[in-house]
Short mmCIF file of C-alpha atoms and ligand atoms in Angstrom, two decimals:
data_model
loop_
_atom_site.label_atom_id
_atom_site.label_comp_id
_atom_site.label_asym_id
_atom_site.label_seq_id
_atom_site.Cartn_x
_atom_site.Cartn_y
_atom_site.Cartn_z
CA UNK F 1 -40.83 -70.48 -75.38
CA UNK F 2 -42.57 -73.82 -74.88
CA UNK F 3 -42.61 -75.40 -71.86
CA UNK F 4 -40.30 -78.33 -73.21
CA UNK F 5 -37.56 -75.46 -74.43
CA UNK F 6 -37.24 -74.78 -70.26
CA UNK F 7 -33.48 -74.64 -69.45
CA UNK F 8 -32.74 -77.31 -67.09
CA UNK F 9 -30.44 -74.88 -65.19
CA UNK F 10 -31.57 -73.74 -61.90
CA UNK F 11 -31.29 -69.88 -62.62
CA UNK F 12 -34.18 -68.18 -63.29
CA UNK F 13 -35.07 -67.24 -66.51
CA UNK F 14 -37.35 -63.86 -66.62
CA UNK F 15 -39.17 -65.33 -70.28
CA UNK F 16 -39.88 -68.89 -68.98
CA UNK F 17 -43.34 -69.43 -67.98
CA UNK F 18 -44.34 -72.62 -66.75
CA UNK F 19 -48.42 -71.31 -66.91
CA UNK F 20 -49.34 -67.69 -68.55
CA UNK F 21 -50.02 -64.91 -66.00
CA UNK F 22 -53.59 -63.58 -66.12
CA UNK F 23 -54.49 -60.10 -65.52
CA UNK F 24 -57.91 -58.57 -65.30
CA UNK F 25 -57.84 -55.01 -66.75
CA UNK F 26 -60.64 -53.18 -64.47
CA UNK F 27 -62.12 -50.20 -62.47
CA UNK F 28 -65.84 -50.13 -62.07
CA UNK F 29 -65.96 -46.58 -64.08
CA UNK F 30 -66.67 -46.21 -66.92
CA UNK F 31 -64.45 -44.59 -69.92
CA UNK F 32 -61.39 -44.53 -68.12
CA UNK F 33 -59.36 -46.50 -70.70
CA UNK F 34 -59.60 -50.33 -69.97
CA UNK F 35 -60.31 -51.31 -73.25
CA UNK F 36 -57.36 -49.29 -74.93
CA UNK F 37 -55.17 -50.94 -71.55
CA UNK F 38 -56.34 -54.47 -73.06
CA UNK F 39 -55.56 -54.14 -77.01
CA UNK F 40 -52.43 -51.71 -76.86
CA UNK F 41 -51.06 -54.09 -74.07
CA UNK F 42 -51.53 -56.89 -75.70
CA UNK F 43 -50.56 -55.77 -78.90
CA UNK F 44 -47.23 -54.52 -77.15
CA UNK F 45 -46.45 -57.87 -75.58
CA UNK F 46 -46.92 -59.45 -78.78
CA UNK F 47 -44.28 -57.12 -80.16
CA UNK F 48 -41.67 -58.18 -77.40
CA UNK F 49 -42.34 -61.67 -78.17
CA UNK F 50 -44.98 -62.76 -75.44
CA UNK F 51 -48.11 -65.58 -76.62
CA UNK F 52 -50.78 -63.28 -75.77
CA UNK F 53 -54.82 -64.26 -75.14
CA UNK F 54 -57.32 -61.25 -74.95
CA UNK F 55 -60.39 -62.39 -73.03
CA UNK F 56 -63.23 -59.96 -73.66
CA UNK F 57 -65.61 -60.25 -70.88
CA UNK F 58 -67.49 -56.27 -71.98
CA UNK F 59 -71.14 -57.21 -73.68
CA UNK F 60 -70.66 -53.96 -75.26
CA UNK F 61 -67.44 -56.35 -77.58
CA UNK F 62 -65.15 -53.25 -77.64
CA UNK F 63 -62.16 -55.36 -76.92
CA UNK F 64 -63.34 -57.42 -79.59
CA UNK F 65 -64.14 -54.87 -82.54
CA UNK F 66 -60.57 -52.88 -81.63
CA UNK F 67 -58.84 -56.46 -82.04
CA UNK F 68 -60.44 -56.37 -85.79
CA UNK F 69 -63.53 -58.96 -84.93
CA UNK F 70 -66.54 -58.36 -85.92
CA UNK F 71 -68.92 -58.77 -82.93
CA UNK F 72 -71.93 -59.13 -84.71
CA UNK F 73 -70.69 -62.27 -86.51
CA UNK F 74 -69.37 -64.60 -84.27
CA UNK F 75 -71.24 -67.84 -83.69
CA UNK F 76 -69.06 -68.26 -80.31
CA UNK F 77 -67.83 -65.84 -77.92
CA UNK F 78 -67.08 -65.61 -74.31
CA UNK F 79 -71.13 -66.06 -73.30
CA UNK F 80 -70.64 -70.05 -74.44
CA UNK F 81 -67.54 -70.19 -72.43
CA UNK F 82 -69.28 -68.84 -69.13
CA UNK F 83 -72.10 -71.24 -69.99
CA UNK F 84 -69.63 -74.25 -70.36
CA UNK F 85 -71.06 -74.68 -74.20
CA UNK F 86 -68.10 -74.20 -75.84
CA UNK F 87 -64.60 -74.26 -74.40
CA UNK F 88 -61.63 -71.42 -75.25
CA UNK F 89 -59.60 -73.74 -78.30
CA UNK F 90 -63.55 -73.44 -79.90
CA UNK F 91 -64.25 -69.96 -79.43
CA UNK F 92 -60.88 -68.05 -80.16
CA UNK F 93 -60.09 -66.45 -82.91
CA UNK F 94 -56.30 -65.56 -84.15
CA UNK F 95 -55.63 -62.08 -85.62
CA UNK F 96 -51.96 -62.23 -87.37
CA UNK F 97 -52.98 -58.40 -87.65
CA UNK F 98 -52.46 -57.84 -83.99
CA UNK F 99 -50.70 -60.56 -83.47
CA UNK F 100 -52.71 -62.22 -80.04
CA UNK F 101 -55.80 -64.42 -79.90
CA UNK F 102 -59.08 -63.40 -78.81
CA UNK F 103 -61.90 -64.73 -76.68
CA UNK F 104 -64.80 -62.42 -78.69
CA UNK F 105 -68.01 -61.10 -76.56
CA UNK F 106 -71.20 -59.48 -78.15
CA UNK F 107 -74.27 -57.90 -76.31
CA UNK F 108 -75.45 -62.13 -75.78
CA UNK F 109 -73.22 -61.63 -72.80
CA UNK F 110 -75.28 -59.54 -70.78
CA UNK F 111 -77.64 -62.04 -70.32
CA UNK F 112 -74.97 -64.39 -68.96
CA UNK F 113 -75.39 -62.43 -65.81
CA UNK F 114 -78.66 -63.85 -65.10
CA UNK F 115 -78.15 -66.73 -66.68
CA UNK F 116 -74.99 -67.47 -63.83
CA UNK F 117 -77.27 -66.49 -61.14
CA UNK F 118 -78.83 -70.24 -61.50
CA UNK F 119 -75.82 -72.29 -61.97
CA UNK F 120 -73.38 -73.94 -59.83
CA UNK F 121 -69.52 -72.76 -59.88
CA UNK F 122 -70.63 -69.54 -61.42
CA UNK F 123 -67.76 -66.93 -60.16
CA UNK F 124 -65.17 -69.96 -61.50
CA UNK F 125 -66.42 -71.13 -64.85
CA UNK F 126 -63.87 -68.75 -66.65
CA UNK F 127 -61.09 -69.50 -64.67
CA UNK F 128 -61.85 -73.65 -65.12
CA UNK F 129 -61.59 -72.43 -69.27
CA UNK F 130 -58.65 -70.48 -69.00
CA UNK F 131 -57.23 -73.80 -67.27
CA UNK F 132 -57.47 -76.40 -70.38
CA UNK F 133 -55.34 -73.45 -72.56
CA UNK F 134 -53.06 -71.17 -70.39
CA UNK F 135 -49.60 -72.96 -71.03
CA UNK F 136 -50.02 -72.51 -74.66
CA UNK F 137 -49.51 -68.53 -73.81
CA UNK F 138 -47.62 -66.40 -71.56
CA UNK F 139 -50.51 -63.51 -70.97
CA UNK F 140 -53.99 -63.79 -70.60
CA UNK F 141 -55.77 -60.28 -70.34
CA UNK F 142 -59.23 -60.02 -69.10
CA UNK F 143 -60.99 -57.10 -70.59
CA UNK F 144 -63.74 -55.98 -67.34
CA UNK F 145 -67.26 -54.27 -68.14
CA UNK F 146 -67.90 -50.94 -65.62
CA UNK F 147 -68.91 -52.42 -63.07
CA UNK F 148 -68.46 -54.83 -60.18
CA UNK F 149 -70.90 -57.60 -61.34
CA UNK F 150 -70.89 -61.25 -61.50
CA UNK F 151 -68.57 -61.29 -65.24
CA UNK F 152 -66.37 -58.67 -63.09
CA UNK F 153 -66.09 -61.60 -60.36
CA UNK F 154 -65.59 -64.13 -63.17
CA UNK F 155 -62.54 -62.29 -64.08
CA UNK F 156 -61.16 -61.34 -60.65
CA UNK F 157 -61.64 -65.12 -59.57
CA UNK F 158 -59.78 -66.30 -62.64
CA UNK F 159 -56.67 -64.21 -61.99
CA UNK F 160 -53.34 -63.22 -60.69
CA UNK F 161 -53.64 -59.66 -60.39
CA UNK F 162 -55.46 -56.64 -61.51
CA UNK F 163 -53.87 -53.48 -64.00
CA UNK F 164 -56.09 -50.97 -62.81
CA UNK F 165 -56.10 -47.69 -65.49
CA UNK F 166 -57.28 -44.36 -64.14
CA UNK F 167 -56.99 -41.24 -65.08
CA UNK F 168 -55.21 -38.41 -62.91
CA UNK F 169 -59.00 -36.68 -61.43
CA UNK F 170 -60.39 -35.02 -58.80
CA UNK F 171 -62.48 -37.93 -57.92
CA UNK F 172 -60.04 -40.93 -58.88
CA UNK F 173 -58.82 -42.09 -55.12
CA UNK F 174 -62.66 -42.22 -54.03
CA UNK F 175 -63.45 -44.23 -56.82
CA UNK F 176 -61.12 -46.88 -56.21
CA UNK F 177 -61.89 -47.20 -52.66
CA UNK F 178 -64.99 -49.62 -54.20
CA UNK F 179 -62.49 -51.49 -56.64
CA UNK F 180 -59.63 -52.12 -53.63
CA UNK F 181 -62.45 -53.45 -51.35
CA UNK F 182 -63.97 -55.49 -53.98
CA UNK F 183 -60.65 -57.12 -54.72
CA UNK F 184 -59.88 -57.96 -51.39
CA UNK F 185 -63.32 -59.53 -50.67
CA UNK F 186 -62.44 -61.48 -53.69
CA UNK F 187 -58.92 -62.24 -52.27
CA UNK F 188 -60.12 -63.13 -48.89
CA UNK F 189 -63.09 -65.47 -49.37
CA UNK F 190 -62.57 -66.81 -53.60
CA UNK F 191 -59.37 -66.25 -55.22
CA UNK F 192 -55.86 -66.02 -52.35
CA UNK F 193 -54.02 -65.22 -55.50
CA UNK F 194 -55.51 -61.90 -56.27
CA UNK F 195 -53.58 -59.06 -56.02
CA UNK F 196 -53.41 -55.68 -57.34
CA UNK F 197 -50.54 -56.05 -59.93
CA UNK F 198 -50.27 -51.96 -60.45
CA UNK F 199 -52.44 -48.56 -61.10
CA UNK F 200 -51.61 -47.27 -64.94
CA UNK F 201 -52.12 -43.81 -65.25
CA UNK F 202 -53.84 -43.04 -68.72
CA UNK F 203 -54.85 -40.24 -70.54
CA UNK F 204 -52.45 -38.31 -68.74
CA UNK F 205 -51.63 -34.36 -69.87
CA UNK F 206 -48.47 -33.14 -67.81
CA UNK F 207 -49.65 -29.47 -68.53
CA UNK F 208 -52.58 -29.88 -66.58
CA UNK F 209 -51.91 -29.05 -62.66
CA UNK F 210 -54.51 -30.86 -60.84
CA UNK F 211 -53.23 -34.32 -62.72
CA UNK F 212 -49.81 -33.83 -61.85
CA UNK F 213 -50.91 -33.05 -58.18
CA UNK F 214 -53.21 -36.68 -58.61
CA UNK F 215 -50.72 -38.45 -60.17
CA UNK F 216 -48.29 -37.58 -56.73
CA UNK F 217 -50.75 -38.42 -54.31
CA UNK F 218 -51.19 -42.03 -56.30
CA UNK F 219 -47.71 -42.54 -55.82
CA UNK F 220 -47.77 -41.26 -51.91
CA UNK F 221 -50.44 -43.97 -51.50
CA UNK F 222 -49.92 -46.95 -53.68
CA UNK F 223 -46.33 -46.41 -54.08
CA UNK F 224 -44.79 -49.07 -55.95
CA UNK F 225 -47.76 -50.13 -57.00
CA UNK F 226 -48.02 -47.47 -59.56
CA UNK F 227 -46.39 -48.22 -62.96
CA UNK F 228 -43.56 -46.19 -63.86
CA UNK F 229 -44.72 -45.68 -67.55
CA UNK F 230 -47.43 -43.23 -67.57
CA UNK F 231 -49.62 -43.13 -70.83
CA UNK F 232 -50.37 -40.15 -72.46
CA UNK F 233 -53.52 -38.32 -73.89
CA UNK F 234 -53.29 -39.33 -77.88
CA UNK F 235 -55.49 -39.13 -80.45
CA UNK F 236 -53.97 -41.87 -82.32
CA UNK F 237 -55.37 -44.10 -79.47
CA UNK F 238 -58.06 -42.82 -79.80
CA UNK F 239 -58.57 -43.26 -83.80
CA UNK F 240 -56.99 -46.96 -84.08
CA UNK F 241 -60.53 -48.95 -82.88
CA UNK F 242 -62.54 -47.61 -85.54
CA UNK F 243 -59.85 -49.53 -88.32
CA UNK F 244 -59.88 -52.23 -85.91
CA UNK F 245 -56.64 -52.37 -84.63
CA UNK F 246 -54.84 -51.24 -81.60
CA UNK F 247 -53.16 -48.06 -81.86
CA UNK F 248 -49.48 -49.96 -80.76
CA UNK F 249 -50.22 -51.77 -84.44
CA UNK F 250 -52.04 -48.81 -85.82
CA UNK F 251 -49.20 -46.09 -85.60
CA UNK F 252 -46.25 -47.87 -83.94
CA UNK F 253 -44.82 -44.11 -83.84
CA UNK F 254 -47.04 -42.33 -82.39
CA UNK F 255 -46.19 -41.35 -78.49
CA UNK F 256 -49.55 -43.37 -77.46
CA UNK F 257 -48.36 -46.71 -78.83
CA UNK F 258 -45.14 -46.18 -78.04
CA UNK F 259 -45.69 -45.21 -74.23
CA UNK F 260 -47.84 -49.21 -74.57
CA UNK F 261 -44.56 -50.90 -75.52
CA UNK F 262 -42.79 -48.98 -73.03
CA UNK F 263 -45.78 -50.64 -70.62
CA UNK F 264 -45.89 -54.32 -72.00
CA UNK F 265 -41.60 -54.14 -71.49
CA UNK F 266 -42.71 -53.07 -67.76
CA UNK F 267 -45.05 -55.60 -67.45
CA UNK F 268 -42.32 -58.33 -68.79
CA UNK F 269 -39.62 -57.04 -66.51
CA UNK F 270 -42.08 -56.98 -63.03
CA UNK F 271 -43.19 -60.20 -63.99
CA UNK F 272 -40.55 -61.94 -61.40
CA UNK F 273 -41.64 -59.95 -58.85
CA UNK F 274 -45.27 -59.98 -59.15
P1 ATP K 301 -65.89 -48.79 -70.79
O1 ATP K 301 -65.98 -48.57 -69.31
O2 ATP K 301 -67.07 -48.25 -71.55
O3 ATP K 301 -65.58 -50.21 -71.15
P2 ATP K 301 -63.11 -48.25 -71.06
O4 ATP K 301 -62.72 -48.05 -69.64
O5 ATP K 301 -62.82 -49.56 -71.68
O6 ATP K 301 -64.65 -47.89 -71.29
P3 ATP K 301 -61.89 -47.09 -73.38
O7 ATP K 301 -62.98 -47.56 -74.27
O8 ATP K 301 -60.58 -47.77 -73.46
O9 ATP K 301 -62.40 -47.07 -71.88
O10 ATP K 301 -61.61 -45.54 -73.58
C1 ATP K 301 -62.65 -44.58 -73.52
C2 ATP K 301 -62.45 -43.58 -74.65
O11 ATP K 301 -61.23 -42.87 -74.45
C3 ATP K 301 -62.34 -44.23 -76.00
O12 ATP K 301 -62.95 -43.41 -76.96
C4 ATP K 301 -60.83 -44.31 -76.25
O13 ATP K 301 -60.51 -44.30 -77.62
C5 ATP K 301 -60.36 -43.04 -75.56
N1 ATP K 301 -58.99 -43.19 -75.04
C6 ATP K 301 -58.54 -44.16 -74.22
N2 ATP K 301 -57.24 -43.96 -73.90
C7 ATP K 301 -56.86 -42.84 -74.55
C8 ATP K 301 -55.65 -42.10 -74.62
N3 ATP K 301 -54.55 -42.47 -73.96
N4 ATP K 301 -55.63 -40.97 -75.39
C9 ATP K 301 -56.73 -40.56 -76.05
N5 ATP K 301 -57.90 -41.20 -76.02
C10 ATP K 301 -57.98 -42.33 -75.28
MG1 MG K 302 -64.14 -51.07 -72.26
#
């Protein structure tokens, strides 16, 4: 809905947005699903009707090639952005295929991080971007890298909240004891509005003991912070990238892409409460 359609009634209305929420989608390991979080989420929020920006902020362009972008051609991505060449209305690129726009990366953004280390403003220069477009949408998802560098801080310092997937391991809660304290450095001294939004549980096989047993102590600690849908292990998930397209778009049957709607219509429905 624009911001002109707003009902001039004083009850609130869960699908007006005066400024799009923007969520970082990170953990500092590696492989644990962030990129398929990104795509399949935004590709489901697209499908319930939500203006949708995917910010890829990964030199390694995953986000970018599973969106159906070709990396290795773009003449603008996210590194001119950081570097205040280029702003976001230059850079993006729509995909009717997927149905969001994207903010593309390529392996030119891994110098950014040295690059930054010189310049003034350099954990905010996404989030002054993001400023001159977010009421033209009503999500912007930040794709992270693996690790907790200074395109990581970019991201947390341009946000709301954090969706933090993990998978149900042995060694899960230790690893996001570095991710937790990071964000609340981040919350404390650069960005008050930081929060964890949720932990998604990906990947997830319910025949497996020792996941089951992870995914209750997640819940013991984090409580409601742990989304209700869970997202299972699927292959089709797992196939969609390599056609370039998100597996909710891919095979809108399949239990993976389905399980991603189910998620985007959580995401919609918390949104009041976040
Ligand atoms: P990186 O840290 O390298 O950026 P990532 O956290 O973004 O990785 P993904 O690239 O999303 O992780 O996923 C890692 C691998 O697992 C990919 O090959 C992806 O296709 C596969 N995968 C992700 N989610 C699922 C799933 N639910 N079922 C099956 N395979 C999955
Ligand atoms: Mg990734």
């Amino acid at each position: 809905m624009a911001p002109s359609d707003a009902p001039t009634t004083s009850l609130p209305n869960p699908y007006y947005f005066p400024m799009a929420r923007i969520f970082c989608v990170a953990n500092q390991k590696g492989g644990v699903g962030k990129t398929t979080t990104t795509v399949n989420l935004a590709a489901g929020l697209s499908k319930v009707g939500q203006r949708v920006l995917v910010v890829d902020l990964d030199p390694q362009g995953n986000a970018t090639m599973g969106s159906g972008i070709d990396k290795r051609t773009l003449e603008l991505t996210v590194y001119d952005v950081l570097l205040e060449n280029a702003s976001i209305s230059e850079v993006r690129q729509r995909k009717d295929s997927v149905g969001y726009d994207v903010v593309g990366a390529n392996r030119e953004l891994a110098g950014a991080e040295v690059e930054l280390v010189e310049l003034e403003r350099r954990d905010q220069r996404l989030k002054t971007a993001l400023a001159a477009v977010d009421a033209e949408y009503d999500f912007v998802l930040i794709d992270c890298p693996p690790s907790l560098s200074m395109l990581t801080l970019n991201g947390l310092c341009s946000a709301h909240g954090v969706i933090v997937p993990m998978q149900c391991e042995y060694f899960a809660l230790e690893g996001l004891s570095d991710l937790v304290n990071t964000i609340k450095q981040v919350h404390a001294n650069l960005n008050p509005a930081l929060k964890i939004i949720g932990l998604l549980r990906v990947m997830f096989d319910p025949r497996i003991t020792l996941q089951q047993q992870v995914s209750e102590q997640l819940k013991s600690h984090f409580g409601s912070k742990v989304f209700d849908t869970v997202i299972p292990r699927n292959v089709r998930l797992a196939e969609a990238p390599s056609y370039g397209l998100p597996g909710v778009v891919f095979d809108p049957a399949s239990k993976g892409a389905q399980a991603f709607v189910a998620f985007a219509q959580e995401m919609v429905s918390r949104i009041d409460t976040m």
